[in-house]
Amino acid sequence: TRLVSDWSSDVCSSDLPEDPAAGVIDRFEDADIDILPVIDGENRYLGMVSLEEIFQAAQSTNAQGLLLTADLMRTDVTPLGPDDGLDRAMELFAESDLLALPVVDEAQGKRVVGVVKRHDVAGDYLRRLHEPKSAILTRAATALERKR
């Protein structure tokens, strides 16, 4: 069984809530990212900014100079954990309707340890749905052996 840590990529950047929103917008333009985690001064996860918030902020060029990352940050998105499985990842992607989710390790003090893209998880999910029954039975037998 694959875990979220198998799909997780490194976090290319993160922001503090007090950082100017214009810098966040620039990072989205310069990099191939779908979300940007927001952290505190001790690198703990606070929330995230998605492309949707960036699009809305970019529509108001007059307000960009006044906005902070905290103004764009979403705190209602449940992050993935590195040990979450495929089913939990699919559940959170369906719940959030985002292209990517942050991976936060609670054992490391809520540190952001990566980002997972929805298309990576969805690809594995579809492969699992369409795998032959013999492969499912083999996987189930292996799981039972591990429990013994």
Tab-separated table of C-alpha atoms in Angstrom, residues 2-8 78-86 88-89 92 101-107 111-114 116:
chain	number	residue	atom	x	y	z
A	2	ARG	CA	1.379	3.357	-1.007
A	3	LEU	CA	1.571	6.267	1.389
A	4	VAL	CA	1.386	10.012	0.817
A	5	SER	CA	5.145	10.217	1.365
A	6	ASP	CA	5.556	8.178	-1.869
A	7	TRP	CA	3.950	10.968	-3.940
A	8	SER	CA	5.221	13.943	-1.964
A	78	THR	CA	-6.899	19.762	6.065
A	79	PRO	CA	-3.317	18.857	5.133
A	80	LEU	CA	-2.183	15.337	4.383
A	81	GLY	CA	0.123	13.438	6.711
A	82	PRO	CA	3.144	11.533	5.354
A	83	ASP	CA	1.672	8.230	6.556
A	84	ASP	CA	-1.812	8.790	5.088
A	85	GLY	CA	-2.879	6.220	2.525
A	86	LEU	CA	-4.441	6.471	-0.905
A	88	ARG	CA	-7.381	9.344	2.815
A	89	ALA	CA	-5.582	11.344	0.123
A	92	LEU	CA	-9.069	15.132	1.224
A	101	LEU	CA	-2.257	19.616	-0.822
A	102	PRO	CA	0.489	20.255	1.698
A	103	VAL	CA	1.966	17.329	3.613
A	104	VAL	CA	2.401	18.174	7.287
A	105	ASP	CA	4.200	15.974	9.791
A	106	GLU	CA	2.537	16.355	13.196
A	107	ALA	CA	5.377	14.377	14.822
A	111	ARG	CA	6.344	21.059	9.829
A	112	VAL	CA	5.554	21.126	6.124
A	113	VAL	CA	7.479	18.210	4.617
A	114	GLY	CA	6.143	18.284	1.068
A	116	VAL	CA	1.274	16.206	-3.197
